[in-house]
């Protein structure tokens, strides 16, 4: 195992290591000071106990005064949890706005590296224009040679992302605080396999939203009194969907739509825990926003080179004639391949018509005759990529939950 670095990289590495060592030393110093203070406090306590035993007995004779003095401190203690809860909620909203997700509680923040700042994307003027993606020429992007965090090369100790070209050390990700112990083990088990692993950038599809889109989503959460980083039960999801329907369409959900919401809940809770995780709910709603506000051409622009190469391979495997065309039925079959070995297609019962408040253009709402015609309609490579973009993006998270319905 070797390390290859330029002089500039060596300086930056030394600076990063110095910062970590300084933080570590400061933490040890604080612990030593606290320990010494504790011992000194115990010594003084013993001295006071022996020297002022008479005074202690005198104080025991006056319990009424002690009770009266304890009154104000009790009220202060009662108000402290309320202030702490408000502070925690404010920090949660800030992390949601910045896209930083949940911070593990067991980490000592004084000893961890500084996480990178996430910058939300901005829509360009040509964002909705068609994108020319050549079918024949594969891009075959190479993964980075050095860790994205420490910028050091250590051969087989680096773990690649299956979506982008970034590489990571497991130790660096642990120090950043983005992955818990079980998530780190999952990365070690899958990163070098066919299944692959999505880094914390690509796993969080909420980071694809612009500031304006994220603001709209956060306002909806606040109006529905959805608390960030909290799990949701089925009744809370139903209440949220009723509010969105009332806000968007000025009507309540029908019985059929309520059943569909419960099916959504089941697909987001594949392990049958009785609740859905905050990240899965956030990803589901983020895809809803993308589906609602973005055009298909805009969604294609969000795909990475690795995702486009996989789409090429899938499309070329379905082409059987010289016209380089496939049917819509073959297209939907191909869209299921994005979740191969990552998701369970049988567990997804969520209609694409209810990815958020979108229900007017649902494929499931079309009649049987129209469906047969659509199934045989030929699609070009460009059509296939545009219609598959939302499914490719939905397959990014490492979670086993289904954040979008598989095409029938």
XYZ file of C-alpha atoms in Angstrom:
408
model
C 0.000 0.000 0.000
C 1.419 3.360 -0.963
C 0.519 7.040 -0.935
C 0.934 9.350 -3.943
C 0.497 13.085 -3.325
C 1.680 16.370 -4.799
C 3.323 19.035 -2.617
C 0.091 20.998 -2.474
C -1.820 17.896 -1.473
C 0.814 17.119 1.177
C 0.399 20.582 2.690
C -3.397 20.266 2.684
C -3.158 16.792 4.217
C -0.826 18.034 6.969
C -3.221 20.894 7.694
C -6.179 18.511 7.944
C -4.246 16.107 10.183
C -3.102 18.985 12.389
C -6.699 20.127 12.804
C -7.809 16.622 13.802
C -4.884 16.193 16.249
C -5.531 19.623 17.785
C -9.201 18.788 18.298
C -8.246 15.448 19.822
C -5.693 17.033 22.191
C -8.183 19.709 23.212
C -10.728 17.012 24.009
C -8.213 15.077 26.146
C -7.185 18.287 27.941
C -10.819 19.035 28.767
C -11.301 15.545 30.159
C -8.161 15.845 32.357
C -9.260 19.239 33.694
C -12.733 17.897 34.470
C -11.181 14.880 36.245
C -8.888 17.060 38.385
C -11.752 19.387 39.231
C -13.858 16.417 40.259
C -11.162 15.074 42.609
C -10.578 18.533 44.091
C -14.297 18.940 44.605
C -14.495 15.605 46.417
C -11.603 16.622 48.727
C -13.213 19.917 49.597
C -16.498 18.137 50.234
C -14.857 15.812 52.768
C -13.183 18.748 54.531
C -16.412 20.671 54.699
C -18.223 17.622 56.060
C -15.816 17.204 58.983
C -15.348 20.914 59.763
C -18.947 22.021 59.544
C -20.914 19.066 60.896
C -22.632 21.315 63.414
C -23.700 23.682 60.681
C -25.111 20.776 58.698
C -27.170 19.680 61.679
C -28.467 23.217 62.022
C -29.554 23.250 58.407
C -31.437 19.977 58.876
C -33.554 21.667 61.515
C -34.851 24.135 58.909
C -36.505 22.015 56.169
C -39.070 24.706 55.428
C -36.404 27.100 54.157
C -34.910 24.388 51.931
C -38.318 23.629 50.484
C -38.961 27.290 49.763
C -35.605 27.648 48.003
C -36.240 24.534 45.886
C -39.375 26.035 44.367
C -37.825 28.360 41.757
C -35.251 25.752 40.637
C -38.028 23.220 39.964
C -39.847 25.602 37.626
C -36.604 26.358 35.847
C -35.990 22.634 35.379
C -39.494 22.236 33.924
C -38.903 24.959 31.341
C -35.466 23.613 30.355
C -36.789 20.594 28.339
C -39.116 22.917 26.408
C -36.234 25.175 25.409
C -34.093 22.151 24.506
C -36.910 20.712 22.354
C -37.325 24.019 20.483
C -33.580 24.169 19.885
C -33.540 20.592 18.586
C -36.430 21.331 16.190
C -34.690 24.465 14.907
C -31.503 22.507 14.267
C -33.516 19.817 12.458
C -35.148 22.406 10.161
C -31.708 23.902 9.449
C -30.270 20.506 8.506
C -33.300 19.832 6.308
C -32.834 23.164 4.511
C -29.107 22.561 3.997
C -29.557 18.907 3.013
C -27.276 17.574 5.745
C -29.665 14.915 7.047
C -29.569 13.303 10.478
C -26.425 13.605 12.599
C -25.578 10.459 14.637
C -26.045 11.139 18.350
C -23.275 8.817 19.449
C -20.491 10.810 17.759
C -18.346 13.266 19.720
C -18.486 16.301 17.452
C -15.351 17.850 18.979
C -13.286 14.993 17.543
C -14.766 14.665 14.059
C -13.821 16.219 10.751
C -15.722 19.198 9.383
C -18.450 18.014 6.953
C -18.515 19.619 3.495
C -21.077 22.328 2.790
C -23.839 21.269 0.403
C -24.767 23.757 -2.311
C -28.182 23.227 -3.886
C -28.292 23.320 -7.712
C -29.696 26.161 -9.765
C -31.851 25.831 -12.868
C -30.118 26.956 -16.073
C -31.834 28.756 -18.943
C -31.484 25.696 -21.232
C -32.485 23.214 -18.542
C -35.669 22.155 -20.370
C -34.051 21.806 -23.788
C -33.502 18.311 -25.278
C -30.204 16.621 -24.412
C -28.199 14.831 -27.099
C -26.981 11.526 -25.651
C -25.267 9.245 -28.169
C -26.422 5.640 -27.989
C -23.332 4.027 -29.520
C -20.521 5.809 -27.683
C -20.299 4.737 -24.069
C -18.791 7.278 -21.711
C -17.187 4.753 -19.320
C -16.199 7.253 -16.612
C -13.272 6.307 -14.387
C -13.563 6.536 -10.626
C -11.388 9.049 -8.824
C -7.981 7.862 -7.693
C -8.074 9.486 -4.239
C -10.515 9.687 -1.353
C -12.969 12.560 -1.757
C -12.491 13.511 1.912
C -8.765 13.276 2.678
C -7.488 13.236 -0.957
C -5.180 10.271 -0.279
C -4.766 7.134 -2.424
C -4.616 3.845 -0.534
C -5.294 1.172 -3.173
C -7.932 -1.393 -2.149
C -9.003 0.541 0.941
C -11.077 2.931 -1.192
C -14.792 2.335 -1.772
C -16.417 3.634 -5.013
C -19.867 5.138 -5.471
C -22.013 3.382 -8.091
C -23.615 6.680 -9.190
C -20.764 9.214 -9.349
C -16.969 8.892 -9.625
C -16.168 9.653 -5.961
C -14.133 7.276 -3.779
C -14.079 7.138 0.018
C -12.252 5.647 2.990
C -14.573 4.046 5.499
C -12.677 5.814 8.286
C -13.164 9.211 6.658
C -16.920 8.645 6.321
C -17.085 7.596 9.957
C -15.247 10.741 11.057
C -17.551 12.924 8.957
C -20.512 11.506 10.835
C -22.673 10.736 7.780
C -22.785 6.951 8.143
C -23.662 4.917 11.226
C -21.990 1.607 12.017
C -24.559 -0.534 10.166
C -24.419 1.726 7.098
C -20.613 1.519 7.040
C -20.777 -2.264 7.133
C -23.297 -2.243 4.275
C -20.901 -0.087 2.257
C -18.021 -2.501 2.860
C -20.196 -5.454 1.800
C -21.698 -3.956 -1.383
C -19.393 -1.238 -2.762
C -17.211 -3.683 -4.711
C -20.105 -5.896 -5.889
C -22.499 -5.705 -8.835
C -25.127 -4.142 -6.568
C -22.898 -1.236 -5.648
C -23.281 1.492 -3.048
C -24.417 5.135 -3.282
C -22.345 7.747 -1.472
C -23.995 10.287 0.854
C -24.195 12.805 -2.008
C -26.036 10.482 -4.413
C -28.082 8.570 -1.830
C -29.840 11.774 -0.760
C -32.057 12.633 -3.754
C -33.332 15.628 -1.774
C -30.072 17.375 -2.726
C -31.333 17.511 -6.339
C -33.932 20.140 -5.374
C -33.221 23.830 -5.830
C -33.601 26.278 -2.952
C -37.001 27.366 -4.283
C -38.243 23.782 -4.583
C -36.954 22.932 -1.114
C -38.619 26.016 0.361
C -41.959 24.943 -1.129
C -41.586 21.456 0.332
C -40.591 22.752 3.767
C -43.593 25.089 3.878
C -45.887 22.141 3.185
C -44.223 20.166 5.981
C -44.634 23.050 8.422
C -48.290 23.579 7.563
C -48.942 19.864 8.126
C -46.906 19.988 11.351
C -44.486 17.368 10.058
C -41.445 17.263 12.367
C -38.128 16.759 10.514
C -36.099 13.635 11.308
C -39.101 11.902 12.887
C -40.756 8.639 11.821
C -44.305 8.656 10.419
C -47.097 6.156 11.094
C -49.892 5.423 8.619
C -52.372 7.866 10.190
C -49.866 10.715 9.906
C -49.227 9.916 6.253
C -52.981 9.868 5.574
C -53.417 13.212 7.308
C -50.564 14.668 5.264
C -52.041 13.384 1.979
C -55.478 14.808 2.879
C -53.909 18.208 3.482
C -51.984 18.136 0.174
C -55.110 17.101 -1.733
C -57.127 19.849 -0.079
C -54.435 22.404 -0.830
C -53.787 21.380 -4.432
C -57.205 20.242 -5.629
C -59.553 21.705 -2.994
C -61.058 18.305 -2.183
C -60.510 15.412 0.199
C -59.104 12.049 -0.778
C -61.575 9.437 -1.935
C -61.718 5.962 -0.397
C -59.782 4.583 -3.340
C -57.094 7.222 -2.936
C -56.834 6.468 0.788
C -56.180 2.820 -0.055
C -53.515 3.979 -2.440
C -51.861 6.022 0.315
C -51.832 2.951 2.572
C -50.185 1.044 -0.281
C -47.575 3.805 -0.443
C -46.977 3.364 3.274
C -46.461 -0.381 2.824
C -43.912 0.161 0.049
C -41.983 2.655 2.207
C -42.018 0.202 5.132
C -40.679 -3.022 3.545
C -39.554 -4.407 6.920
C -43.062 -3.998 8.407
C -41.915 -1.850 11.339
C -45.237 -0.001 11.513
C -43.628 3.327 10.599
C -41.610 4.853 7.757
C -38.206 6.392 8.273
C -37.785 10.128 7.825
C -35.236 9.733 5.021
C -37.563 7.485 2.996
C -40.459 9.919 3.409
C -38.195 12.845 2.435
C -36.885 11.045 -0.667
C -40.428 10.118 -1.708
C -41.583 13.732 -1.425
C -38.438 15.023 -3.157
C -39.118 12.803 -6.165
C -42.692 14.116 -6.127
C -41.376 17.670 -6.397
C -39.041 16.711 -9.251
C -41.872 14.968 -11.084
C -44.162 17.962 -10.605
C -41.864 20.885 -11.409
C -39.273 19.420 -13.802
C -39.630 18.404 -17.422
C -38.330 15.056 -18.661
C -35.435 16.816 -20.408
C -34.496 18.465 -17.125
C -34.517 15.094 -15.354
C -32.221 13.618 -18.018
C -29.692 16.356 -17.238
C -29.559 15.110 -13.641
C -28.290 11.663 -14.690
C -24.604 10.883 -14.220
C -22.326 9.271 -16.818
C -22.530 5.910 -15.000
C -26.329 6.029 -15.069
C -26.401 6.918 -18.758
C -24.052 4.021 -19.545
C -26.322 1.595 -17.714
C -29.320 2.967 -19.623
C -27.435 2.352 -22.896
C -26.722 -1.247 -21.968
C -30.340 -1.908 -21.024
C -31.732 -0.304 -24.190
C -29.285 -2.080 -26.500
C -30.191 -5.382 -24.864
C -33.844 -4.829 -25.854
C -33.319 -3.676 -29.453
C -34.141 -6.517 -31.851
C -34.407 -4.737 -35.222
C -32.409 -2.315 -37.333
C -34.740 0.590 -36.580
C -33.271 0.829 -33.075
C -36.763 1.028 -31.570
C -38.464 -0.720 -28.673
C -42.085 -0.893 -27.526
C -43.499 0.819 -24.471
C -44.005 -2.575 -22.852
C -40.290 -3.268 -23.241
C -39.558 0.198 -21.875
C -41.504 -0.498 -18.691
C -39.782 -3.842 -18.352
C -36.443 -2.062 -18.654
C -37.411 0.507 -16.026
C -37.764 -2.319 -13.519
C -34.106 -3.174 -14.084
C -33.000 -0.044 -12.219
C -34.129 -1.724 -9.009
C -32.604 -5.129 -9.795
C -30.909 -6.529 -6.649
C -31.551 -3.171 -4.943
C -35.313 -3.219 -4.501
C -38.058 -5.812 -4.501
C -40.420 -5.037 -7.402
C -43.199 -7.084 -5.789
C -43.196 -4.872 -2.678
C -43.957 -1.662 -4.532
C -47.661 -0.860 -4.751
C -47.394 2.915 -4.911
C -48.982 4.476 -7.945
C -46.934 6.987 -9.894
C -50.140 8.994 -9.918
C -49.565 9.683 -6.253
C -45.945 10.665 -6.194
C -47.086 13.733 -4.309
C -50.088 15.613 -5.683
C -49.685 14.314 -9.240
C -52.633 12.254 -10.345
C -54.052 13.680 -13.549
C -51.537 12.048 -15.900
C -51.346 8.657 -14.230
C -50.674 5.727 -16.605
C -52.830 3.571 -14.340
C -55.879 5.760 -14.957
C -56.009 5.153 -18.706
C -58.521 2.729 -20.205
C -57.678 -0.797 -21.271
C -57.896 -0.063 -24.998
C -55.676 2.951 -24.713
C -53.247 0.914 -22.622
C -52.943 -1.731 -25.344
C -52.190 0.950 -27.929
C -49.563 2.529 -25.698
C -47.931 -0.833 -25.014
C -47.218 -1.313 -28.737
C -46.140 2.255 -29.436
C -42.498 2.327 -30.572
C -39.970 4.353 -28.597
C -36.615 5.720 -29.682
C -33.499 5.858 -27.533
C -34.196 9.512 -26.693
C -37.811 8.691 -25.688
C -36.649 5.776 -23.575
C -34.107 7.905 -21.695
C -36.601 10.703 -21.008
C -39.299 8.360 -19.690
C -36.838 6.335 -17.602
C -35.009 9.266 -15.977
C -37.322 9.530 -12.956
C -36.986 5.775 -12.260
C -33.200 5.930 -12.537
C -33.112 8.758 -10.005
C -35.522 6.895 -7.704
C -33.139 3.910 -7.612
C -30.265 5.962 -6.184
C -30.932 5.568 -2.416
C -29.428 2.576 -0.634
C -32.655 2.059 1.315
C -34.730 -1.025 0.525
C -37.901 1.105 0.483
C -39.569 1.856 -2.858
C -39.759 5.606 -3.418
C -41.754 5.339 -6.656
C -44.082 2.799 -8.205
C -42.637 0.359 -10.706
C -44.352 0.569 -14.110
C -46.939 -2.126 -14.719
